PDB file of C-alpha atoms and ligand atoms in Angstrom:
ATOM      1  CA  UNK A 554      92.289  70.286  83.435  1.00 49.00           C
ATOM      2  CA  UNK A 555      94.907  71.810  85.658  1.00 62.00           C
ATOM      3  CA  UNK A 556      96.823  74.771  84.145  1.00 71.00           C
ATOM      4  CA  UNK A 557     100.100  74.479  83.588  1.00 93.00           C
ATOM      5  CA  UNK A 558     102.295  77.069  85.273  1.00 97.00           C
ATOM      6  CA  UNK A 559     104.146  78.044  81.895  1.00 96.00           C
ATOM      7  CA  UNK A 560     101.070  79.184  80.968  1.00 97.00           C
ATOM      8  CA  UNK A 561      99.651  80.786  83.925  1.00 98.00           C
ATOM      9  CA  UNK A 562     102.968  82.851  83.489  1.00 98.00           C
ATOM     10  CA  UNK A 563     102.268  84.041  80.133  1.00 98.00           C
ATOM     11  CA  UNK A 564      98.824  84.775  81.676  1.00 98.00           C
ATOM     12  CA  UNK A 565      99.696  86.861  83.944  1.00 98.00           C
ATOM     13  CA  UNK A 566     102.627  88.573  82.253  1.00 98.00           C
ATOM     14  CA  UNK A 567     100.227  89.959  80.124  1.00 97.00           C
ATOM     15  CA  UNK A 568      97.976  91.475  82.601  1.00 96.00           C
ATOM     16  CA  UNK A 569     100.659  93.924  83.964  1.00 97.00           C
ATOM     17  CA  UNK A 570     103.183  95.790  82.638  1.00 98.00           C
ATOM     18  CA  UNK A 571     106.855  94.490  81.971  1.00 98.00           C
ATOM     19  CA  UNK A 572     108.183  96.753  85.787  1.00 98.00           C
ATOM     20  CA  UNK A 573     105.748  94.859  87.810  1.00 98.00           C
ATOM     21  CA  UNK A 574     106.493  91.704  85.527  1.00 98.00           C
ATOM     22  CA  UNK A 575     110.314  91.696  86.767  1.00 98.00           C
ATOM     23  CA  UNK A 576     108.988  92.451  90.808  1.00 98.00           C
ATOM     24  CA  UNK A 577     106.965  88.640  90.051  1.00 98.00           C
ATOM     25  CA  UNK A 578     109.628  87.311  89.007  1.00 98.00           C
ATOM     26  CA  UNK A 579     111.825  88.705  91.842  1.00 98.00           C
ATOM     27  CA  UNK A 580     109.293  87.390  94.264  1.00 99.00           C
ATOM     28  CA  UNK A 581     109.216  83.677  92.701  1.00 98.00           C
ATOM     29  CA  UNK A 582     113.258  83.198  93.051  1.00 98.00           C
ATOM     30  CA  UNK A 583     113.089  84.800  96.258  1.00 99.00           C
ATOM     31  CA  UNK A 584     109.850  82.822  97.911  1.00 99.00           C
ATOM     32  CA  UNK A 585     111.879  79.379  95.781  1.00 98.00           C
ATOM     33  CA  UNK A 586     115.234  80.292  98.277  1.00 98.00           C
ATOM     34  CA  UNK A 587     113.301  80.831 100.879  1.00 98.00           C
ATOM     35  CA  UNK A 588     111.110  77.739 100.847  1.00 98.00           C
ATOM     36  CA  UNK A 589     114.071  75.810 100.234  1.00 98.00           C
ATOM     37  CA  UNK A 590     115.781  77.354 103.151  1.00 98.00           C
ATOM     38  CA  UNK A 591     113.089  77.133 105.611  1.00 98.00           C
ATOM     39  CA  UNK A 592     111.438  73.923 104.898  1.00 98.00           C
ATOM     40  CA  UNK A 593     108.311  74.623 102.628  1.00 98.00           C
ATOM     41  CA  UNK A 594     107.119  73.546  99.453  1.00 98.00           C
ATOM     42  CA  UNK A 595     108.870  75.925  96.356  1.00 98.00           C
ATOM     43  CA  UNK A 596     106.219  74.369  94.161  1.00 98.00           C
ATOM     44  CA  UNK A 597     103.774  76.281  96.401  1.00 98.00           C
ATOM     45  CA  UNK A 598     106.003  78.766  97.139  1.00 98.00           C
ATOM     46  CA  UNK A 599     106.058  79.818  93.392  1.00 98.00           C
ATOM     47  CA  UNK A 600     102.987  79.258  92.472  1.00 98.00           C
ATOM     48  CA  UNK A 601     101.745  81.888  95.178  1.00 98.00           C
ATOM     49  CA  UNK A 602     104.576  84.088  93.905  1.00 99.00           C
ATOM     50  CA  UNK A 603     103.579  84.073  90.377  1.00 98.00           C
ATOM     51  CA  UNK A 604      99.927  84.716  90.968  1.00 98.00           C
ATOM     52  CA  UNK A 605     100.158  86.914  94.122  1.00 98.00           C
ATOM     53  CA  UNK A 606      99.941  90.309  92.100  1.00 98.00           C
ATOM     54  CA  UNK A 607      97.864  89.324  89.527  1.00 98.00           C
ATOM     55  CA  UNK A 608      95.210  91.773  89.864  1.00 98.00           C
ATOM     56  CA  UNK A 609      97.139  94.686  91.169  1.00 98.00           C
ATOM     57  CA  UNK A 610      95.952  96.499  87.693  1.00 98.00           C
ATOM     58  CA  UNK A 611      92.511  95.656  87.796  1.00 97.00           C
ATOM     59  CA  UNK A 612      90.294  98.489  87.752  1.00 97.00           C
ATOM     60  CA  UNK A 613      89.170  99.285  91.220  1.00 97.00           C
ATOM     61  CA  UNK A 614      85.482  98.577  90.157  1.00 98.00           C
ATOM     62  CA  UNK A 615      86.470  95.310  89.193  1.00 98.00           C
ATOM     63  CA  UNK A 616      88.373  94.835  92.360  1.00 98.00           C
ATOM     64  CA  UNK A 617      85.400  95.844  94.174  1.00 97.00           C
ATOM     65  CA  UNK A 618      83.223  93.659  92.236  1.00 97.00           C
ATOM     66  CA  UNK A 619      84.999  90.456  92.545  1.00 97.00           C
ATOM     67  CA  UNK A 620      85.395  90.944  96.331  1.00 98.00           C
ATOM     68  CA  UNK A 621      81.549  91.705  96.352  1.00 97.00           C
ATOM     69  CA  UNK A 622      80.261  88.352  94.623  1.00 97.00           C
ATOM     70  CA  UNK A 623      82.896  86.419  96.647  1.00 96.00           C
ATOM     71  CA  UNK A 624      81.664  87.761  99.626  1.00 92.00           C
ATOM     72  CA  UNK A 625      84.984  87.498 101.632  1.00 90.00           C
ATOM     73  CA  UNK A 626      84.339  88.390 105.170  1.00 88.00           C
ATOM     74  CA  UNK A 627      87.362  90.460 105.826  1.00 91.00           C
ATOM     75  CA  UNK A 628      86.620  94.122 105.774  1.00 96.00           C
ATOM     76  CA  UNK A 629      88.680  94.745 102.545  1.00 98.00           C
ATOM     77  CA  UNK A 630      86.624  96.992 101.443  1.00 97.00           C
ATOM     78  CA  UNK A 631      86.330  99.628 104.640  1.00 97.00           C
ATOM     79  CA  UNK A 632      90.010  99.760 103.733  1.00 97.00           C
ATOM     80  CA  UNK A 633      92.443 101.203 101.139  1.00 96.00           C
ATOM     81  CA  UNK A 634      92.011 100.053  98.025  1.00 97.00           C
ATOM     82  CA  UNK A 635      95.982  98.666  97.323  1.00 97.00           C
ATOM     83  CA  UNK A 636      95.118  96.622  99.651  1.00 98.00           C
ATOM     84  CA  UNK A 637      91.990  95.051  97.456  1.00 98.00           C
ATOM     85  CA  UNK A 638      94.629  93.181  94.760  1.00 98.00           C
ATOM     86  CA  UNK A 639      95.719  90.525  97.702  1.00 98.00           C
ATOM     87  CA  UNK A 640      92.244  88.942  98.356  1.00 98.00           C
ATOM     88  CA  UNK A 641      91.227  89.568  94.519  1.00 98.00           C
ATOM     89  CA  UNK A 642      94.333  87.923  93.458  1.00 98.00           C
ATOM     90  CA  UNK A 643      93.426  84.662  95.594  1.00 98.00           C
ATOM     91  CA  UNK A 644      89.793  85.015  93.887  1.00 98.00           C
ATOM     92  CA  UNK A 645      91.585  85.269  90.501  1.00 98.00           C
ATOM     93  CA  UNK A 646      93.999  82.045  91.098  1.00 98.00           C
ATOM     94  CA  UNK A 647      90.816  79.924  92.316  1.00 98.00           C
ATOM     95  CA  UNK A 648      88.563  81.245  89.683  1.00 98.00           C
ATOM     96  CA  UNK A 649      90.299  81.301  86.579  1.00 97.00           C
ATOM     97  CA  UNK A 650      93.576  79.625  87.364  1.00 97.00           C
ATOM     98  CA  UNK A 651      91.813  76.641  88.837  1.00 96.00           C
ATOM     99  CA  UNK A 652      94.354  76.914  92.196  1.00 98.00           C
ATOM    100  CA  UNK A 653      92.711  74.594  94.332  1.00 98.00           C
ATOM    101  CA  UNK A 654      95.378  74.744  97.489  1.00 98.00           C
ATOM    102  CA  UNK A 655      94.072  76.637  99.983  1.00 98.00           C
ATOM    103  CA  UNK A 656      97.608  77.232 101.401  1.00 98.00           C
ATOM    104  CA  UNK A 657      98.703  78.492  98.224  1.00 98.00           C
ATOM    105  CA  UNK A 658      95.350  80.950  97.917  1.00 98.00           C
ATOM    106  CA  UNK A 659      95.985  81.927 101.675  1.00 98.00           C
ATOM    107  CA  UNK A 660      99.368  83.281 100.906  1.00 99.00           C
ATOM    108  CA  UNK A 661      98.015  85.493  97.992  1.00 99.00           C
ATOM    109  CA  UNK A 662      95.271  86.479  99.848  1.00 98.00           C
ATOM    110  CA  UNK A 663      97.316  87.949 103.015  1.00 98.00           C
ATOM    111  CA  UNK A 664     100.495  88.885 101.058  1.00 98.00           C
ATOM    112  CA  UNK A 665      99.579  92.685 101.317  1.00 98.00           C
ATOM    113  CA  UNK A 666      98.802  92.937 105.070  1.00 98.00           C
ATOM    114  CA  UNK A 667      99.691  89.543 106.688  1.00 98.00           C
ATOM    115  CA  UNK A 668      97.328  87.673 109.755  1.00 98.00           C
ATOM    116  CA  UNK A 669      97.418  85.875 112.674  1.00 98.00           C
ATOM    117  CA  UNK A 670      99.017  82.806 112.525  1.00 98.00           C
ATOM    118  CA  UNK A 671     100.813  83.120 109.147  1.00 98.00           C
ATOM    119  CA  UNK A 672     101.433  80.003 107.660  1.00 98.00           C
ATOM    120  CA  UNK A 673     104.998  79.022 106.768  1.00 98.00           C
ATOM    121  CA  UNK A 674     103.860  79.750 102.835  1.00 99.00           C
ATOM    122  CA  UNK A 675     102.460  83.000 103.889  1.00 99.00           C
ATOM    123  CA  UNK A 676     105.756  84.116 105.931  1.00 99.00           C
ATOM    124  CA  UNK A 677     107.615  83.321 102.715  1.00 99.00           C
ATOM    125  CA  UNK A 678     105.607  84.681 100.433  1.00 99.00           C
ATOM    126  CA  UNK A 679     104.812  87.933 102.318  1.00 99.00           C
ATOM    127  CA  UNK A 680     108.434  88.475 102.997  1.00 99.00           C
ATOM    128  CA  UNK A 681     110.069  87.747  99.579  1.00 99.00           C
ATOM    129  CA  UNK A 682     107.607  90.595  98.319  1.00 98.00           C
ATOM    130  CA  UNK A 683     109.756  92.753 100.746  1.00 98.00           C
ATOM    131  CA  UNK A 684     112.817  92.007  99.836  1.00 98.00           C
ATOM    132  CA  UNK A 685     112.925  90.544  96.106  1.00 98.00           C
ATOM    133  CA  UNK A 686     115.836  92.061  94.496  1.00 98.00           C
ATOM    134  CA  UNK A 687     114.072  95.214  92.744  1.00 98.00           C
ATOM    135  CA  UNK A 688     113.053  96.146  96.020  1.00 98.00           C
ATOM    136  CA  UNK A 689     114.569  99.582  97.154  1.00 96.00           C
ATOM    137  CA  UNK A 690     113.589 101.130 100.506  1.00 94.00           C
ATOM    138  CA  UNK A 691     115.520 102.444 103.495  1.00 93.00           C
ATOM    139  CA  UNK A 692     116.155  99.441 105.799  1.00 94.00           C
ATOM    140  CA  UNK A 693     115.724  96.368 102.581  1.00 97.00           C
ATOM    141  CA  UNK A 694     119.194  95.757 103.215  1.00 98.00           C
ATOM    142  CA  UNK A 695     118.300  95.223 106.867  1.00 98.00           C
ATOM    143  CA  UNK A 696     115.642  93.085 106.436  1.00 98.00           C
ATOM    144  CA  UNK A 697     117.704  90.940 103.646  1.00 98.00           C
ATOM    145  CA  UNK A 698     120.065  90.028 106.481  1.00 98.00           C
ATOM    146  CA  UNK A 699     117.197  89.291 108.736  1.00 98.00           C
ATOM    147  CA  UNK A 700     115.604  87.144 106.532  1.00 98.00           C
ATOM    148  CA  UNK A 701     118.778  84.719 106.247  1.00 98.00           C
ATOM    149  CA  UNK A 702     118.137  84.496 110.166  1.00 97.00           C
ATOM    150  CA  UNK A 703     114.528  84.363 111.123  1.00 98.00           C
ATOM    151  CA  UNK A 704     111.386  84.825 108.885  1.00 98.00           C
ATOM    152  CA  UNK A 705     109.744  86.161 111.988  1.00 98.00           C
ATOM    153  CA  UNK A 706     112.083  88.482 112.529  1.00 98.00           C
ATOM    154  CA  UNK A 707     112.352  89.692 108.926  1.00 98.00           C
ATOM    155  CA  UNK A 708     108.523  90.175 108.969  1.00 98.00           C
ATOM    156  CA  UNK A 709     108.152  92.040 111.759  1.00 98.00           C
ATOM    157  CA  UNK A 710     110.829  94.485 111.153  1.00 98.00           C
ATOM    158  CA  UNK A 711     109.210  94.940 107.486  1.00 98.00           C
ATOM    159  CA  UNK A 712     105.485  95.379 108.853  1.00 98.00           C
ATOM    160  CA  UNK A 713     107.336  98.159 111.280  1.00 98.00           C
ATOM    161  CA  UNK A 714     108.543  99.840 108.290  1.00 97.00           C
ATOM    162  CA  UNK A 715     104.677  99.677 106.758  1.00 98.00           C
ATOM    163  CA  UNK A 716     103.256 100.584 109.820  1.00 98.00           C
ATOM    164  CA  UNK A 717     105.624 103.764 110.146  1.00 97.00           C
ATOM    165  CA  UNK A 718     105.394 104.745 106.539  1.00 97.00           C
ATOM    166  CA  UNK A 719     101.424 104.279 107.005  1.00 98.00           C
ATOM    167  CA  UNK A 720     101.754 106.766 110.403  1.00 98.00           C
ATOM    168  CA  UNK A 721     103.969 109.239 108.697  1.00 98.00           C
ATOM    169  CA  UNK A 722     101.348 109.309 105.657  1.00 98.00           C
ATOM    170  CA  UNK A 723      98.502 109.819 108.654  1.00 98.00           C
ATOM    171  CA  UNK A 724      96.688 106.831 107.218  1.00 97.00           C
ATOM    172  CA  UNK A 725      94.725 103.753 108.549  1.00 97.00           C
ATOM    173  CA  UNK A 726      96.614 100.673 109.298  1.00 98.00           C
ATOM    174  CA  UNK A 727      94.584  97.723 108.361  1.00 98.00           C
ATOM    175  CA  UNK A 728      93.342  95.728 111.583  1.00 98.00           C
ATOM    176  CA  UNK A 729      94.961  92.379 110.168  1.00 98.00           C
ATOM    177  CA  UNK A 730      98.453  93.890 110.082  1.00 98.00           C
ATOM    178  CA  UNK A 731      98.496  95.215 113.677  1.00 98.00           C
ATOM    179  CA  UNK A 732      97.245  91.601 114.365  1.00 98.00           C
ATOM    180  CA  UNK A 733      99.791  89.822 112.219  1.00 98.00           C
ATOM    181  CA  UNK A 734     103.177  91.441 114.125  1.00 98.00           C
ATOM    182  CA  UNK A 735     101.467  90.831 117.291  1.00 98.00           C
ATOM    183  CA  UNK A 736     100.969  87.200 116.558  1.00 98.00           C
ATOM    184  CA  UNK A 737     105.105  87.418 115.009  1.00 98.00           C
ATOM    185  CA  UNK A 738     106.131  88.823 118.430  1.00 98.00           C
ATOM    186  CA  UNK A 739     104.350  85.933 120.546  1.00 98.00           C
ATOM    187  CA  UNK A 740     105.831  83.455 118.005  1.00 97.00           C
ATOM    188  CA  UNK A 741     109.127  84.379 118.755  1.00 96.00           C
ATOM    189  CA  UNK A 742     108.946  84.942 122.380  1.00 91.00           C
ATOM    190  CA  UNK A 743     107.639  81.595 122.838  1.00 91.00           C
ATOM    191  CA  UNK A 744     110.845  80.467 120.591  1.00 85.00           C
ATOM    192  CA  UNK A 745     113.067  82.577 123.052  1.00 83.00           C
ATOM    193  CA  UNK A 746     111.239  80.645 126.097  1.00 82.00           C
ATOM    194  CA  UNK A 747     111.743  77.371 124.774  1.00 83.00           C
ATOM    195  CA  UNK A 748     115.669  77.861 124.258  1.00 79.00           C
ATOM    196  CA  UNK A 749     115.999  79.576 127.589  1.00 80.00           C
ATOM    197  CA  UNK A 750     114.339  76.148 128.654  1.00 84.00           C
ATOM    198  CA  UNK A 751     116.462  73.888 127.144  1.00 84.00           C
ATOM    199  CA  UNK A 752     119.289  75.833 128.105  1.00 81.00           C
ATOM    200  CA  UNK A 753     118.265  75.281 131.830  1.00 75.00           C
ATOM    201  CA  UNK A 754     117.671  71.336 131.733  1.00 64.00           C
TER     202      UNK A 754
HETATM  203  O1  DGI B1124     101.767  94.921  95.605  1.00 52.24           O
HETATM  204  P1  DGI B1124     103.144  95.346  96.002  1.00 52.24           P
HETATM  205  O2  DGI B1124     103.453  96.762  95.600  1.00 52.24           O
HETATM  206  O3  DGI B1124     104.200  94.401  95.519  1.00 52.24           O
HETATM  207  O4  DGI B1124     103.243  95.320  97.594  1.00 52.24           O
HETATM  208  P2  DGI B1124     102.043  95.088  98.646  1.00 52.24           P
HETATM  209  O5  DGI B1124     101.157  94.015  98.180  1.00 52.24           O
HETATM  210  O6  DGI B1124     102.723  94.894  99.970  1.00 52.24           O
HETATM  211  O7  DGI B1124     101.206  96.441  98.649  1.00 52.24           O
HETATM  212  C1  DGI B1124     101.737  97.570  99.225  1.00 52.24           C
HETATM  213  C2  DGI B1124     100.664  98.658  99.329  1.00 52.24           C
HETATM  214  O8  DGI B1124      99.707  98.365 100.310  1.00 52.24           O
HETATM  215  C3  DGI B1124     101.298  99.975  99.728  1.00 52.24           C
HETATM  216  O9  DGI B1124     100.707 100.985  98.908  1.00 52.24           O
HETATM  217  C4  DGI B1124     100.900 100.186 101.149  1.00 52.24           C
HETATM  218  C5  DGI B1124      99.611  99.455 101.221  1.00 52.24           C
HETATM  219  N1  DGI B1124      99.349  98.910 102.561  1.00 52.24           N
HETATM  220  C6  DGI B1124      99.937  97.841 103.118  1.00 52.24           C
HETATM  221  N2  DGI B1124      99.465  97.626 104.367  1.00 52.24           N
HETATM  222  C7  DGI B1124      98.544  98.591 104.577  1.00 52.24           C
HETATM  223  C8  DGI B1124      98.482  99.371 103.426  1.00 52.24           C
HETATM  224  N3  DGI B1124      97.660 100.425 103.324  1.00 52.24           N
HETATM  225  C9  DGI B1124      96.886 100.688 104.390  1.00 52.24           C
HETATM  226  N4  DGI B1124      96.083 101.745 104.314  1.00 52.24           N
HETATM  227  N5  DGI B1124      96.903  99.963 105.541  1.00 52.24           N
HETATM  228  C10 DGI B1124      97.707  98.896 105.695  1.00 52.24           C
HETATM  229  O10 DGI B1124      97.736  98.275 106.750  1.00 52.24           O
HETATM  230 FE1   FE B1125     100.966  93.054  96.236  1.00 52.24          FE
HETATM  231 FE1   FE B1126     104.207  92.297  95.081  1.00 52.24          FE
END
């Protein structure tokens, strides 16, 4: 039988303590506004939201493990290891939440580092775990006013902010990433072609 998400709540709630508890909740109202803003599903939108840190307490071992006997093909696992709780989380939501919506999965999965071709979900759900309300880093405010403008927009400038806290730290940037702001930037120079376009005609 499906879970209900009451309970899923409690579930989780329990698996982290009360800080990170408050960020999930952040990132639910947030990803709910901006589903509801930009045309997705807020049922999806909070179920992602709810789950999408789930196993950022796991012991890495376990991480490791559950990564292992899924055998995800991303390279995870070459990488650092906060990045781990994404896909593990999307594992977690499948295996013992019983999530069954691959969109909703997707979005856990890439919450941490973002891909090509982010869905809507994942735009919303990646973003709102930028800028839920707890959040406080030079430029949030920034990216706040972004996000009432263009998700794309948002996104990139917060995966700039990763990528130059990443640099200053001298550490890898995860290939996906890199791959995700490039696919952003296409996105919305296509956008800015097809207004120019209409503009024209
Ligand atoms: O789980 P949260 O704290 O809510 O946020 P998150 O899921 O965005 O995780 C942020 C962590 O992931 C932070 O410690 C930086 C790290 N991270 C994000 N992208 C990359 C990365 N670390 C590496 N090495 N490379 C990345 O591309
Ligand atoms: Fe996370
Ligand atoms: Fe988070």
């Amino acid at each position: 039988m499906k879970l209900e998400l009451q309970a899923v709540m409690e579930s989780v709630r329990a698996q982290m303590p009360e800080k990170r508890w408050l960020h999930t909740i952040g990132v639910r109202d947030t990803a709910i506004r901006l589903a509801r803003k930009y045309g997705a599903d807020p049922v999806q939108a909070e179920w992602a939201a709810v789950l999408h840190d789930v196993a950022k307490y796991w012991p890495v071992e376990k991480q490791r493990q559950a990564l292992l006997d899924a055998g995800d093909t991303e390279p995870w696992l070459q990488y650092e290891k906060p990045l781990w709780h994404a896909p593990v989380g999307a594992i977690v939501a499948e295996q013992e939440y019983q999530v069954a919506d691959e969109l909703i999965l997707d979005a856990i999965r890439y919450h941490t580092s973002g891909r090509p071709q982010m869905t809507l979900l994942d735009k919303i759900v990646c973003l709102a775990d930028y800028i839920e309300p707890g959040r406080n880093f030079p430029g949030v405010d920034r990216l706040r006013e972004l996000a009432d403008v263009s998700l794309e927009s948002a996104l990139i400038a917060g995966f700039d902010s990763t990528i130059v806290q990443l640099m200053k730290q001298g550490a890898r940037i995860f290939p996906l990433t890199v791959l995700a702001r490039n696919s952003l930037l296409e996105e919305l120079d296509s956008t800015q072609q097809d207004t120019k376009e209409a503009g024209r005609s």
